[in-house]
Coordinates of C-alpha atoms in Angstrom, one line a residue:
X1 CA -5.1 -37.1 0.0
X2 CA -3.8 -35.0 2.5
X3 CA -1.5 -33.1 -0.1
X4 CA -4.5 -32.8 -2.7
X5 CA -6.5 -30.9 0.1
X6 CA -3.8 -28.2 0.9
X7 CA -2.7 -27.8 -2.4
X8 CA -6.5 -26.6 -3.4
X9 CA -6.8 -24.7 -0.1
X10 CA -4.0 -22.7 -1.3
X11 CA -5.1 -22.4 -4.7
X12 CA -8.4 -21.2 -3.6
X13 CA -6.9 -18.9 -1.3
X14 CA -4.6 -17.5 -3.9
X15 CA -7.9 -16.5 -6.3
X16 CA -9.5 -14.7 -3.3
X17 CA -6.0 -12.6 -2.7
X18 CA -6.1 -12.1 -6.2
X19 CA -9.6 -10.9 -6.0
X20 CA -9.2 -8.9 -3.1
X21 CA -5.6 -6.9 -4.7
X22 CA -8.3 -6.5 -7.6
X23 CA -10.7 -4.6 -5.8
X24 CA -8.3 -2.6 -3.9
X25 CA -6.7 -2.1 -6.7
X26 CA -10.3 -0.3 -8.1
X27 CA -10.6 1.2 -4.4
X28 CA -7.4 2.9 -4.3
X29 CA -7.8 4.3 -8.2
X30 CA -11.3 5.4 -7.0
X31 CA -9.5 7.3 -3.9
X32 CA -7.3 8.9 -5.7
X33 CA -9.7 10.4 -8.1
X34 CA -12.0 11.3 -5.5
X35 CA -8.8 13.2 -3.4
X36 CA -7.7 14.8 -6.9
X37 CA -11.6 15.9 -7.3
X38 CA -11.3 17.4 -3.8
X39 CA -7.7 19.3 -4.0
X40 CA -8.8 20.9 -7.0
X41 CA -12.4 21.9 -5.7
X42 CA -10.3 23.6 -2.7
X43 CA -8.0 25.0 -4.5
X44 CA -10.2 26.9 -7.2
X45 CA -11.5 28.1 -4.0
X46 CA -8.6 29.2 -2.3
X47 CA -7.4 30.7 -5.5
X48 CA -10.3 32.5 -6.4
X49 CA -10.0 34.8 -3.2
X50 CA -6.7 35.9 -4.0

């Protein structure tokens, strides 16, 4: 009984570590575009006074 119990406190933990590497997954994609967006926003105007 004992064993059943952990064994499907792990599993269940597992799915939420998987969910959670999911969304940072999507967080870290969304960061990325978002500093990309930024840099090149800066840039054009850093470049455009030269």
């Amino acid at each position: 009984m004992g064993l059943l119990k952990e064994a499907y406190k792990k599993r269940k933990k597992y799915i939420i570590e998987q969910k959670k590497s999911k969304r940072t997954m999507v967080a870290f994609i969304i960061l990325v575009v978002i500093l990309l967006a930024v840099t090149l926003i800066l840039g054009g105007f850093l470049f455009s006074d030269f």
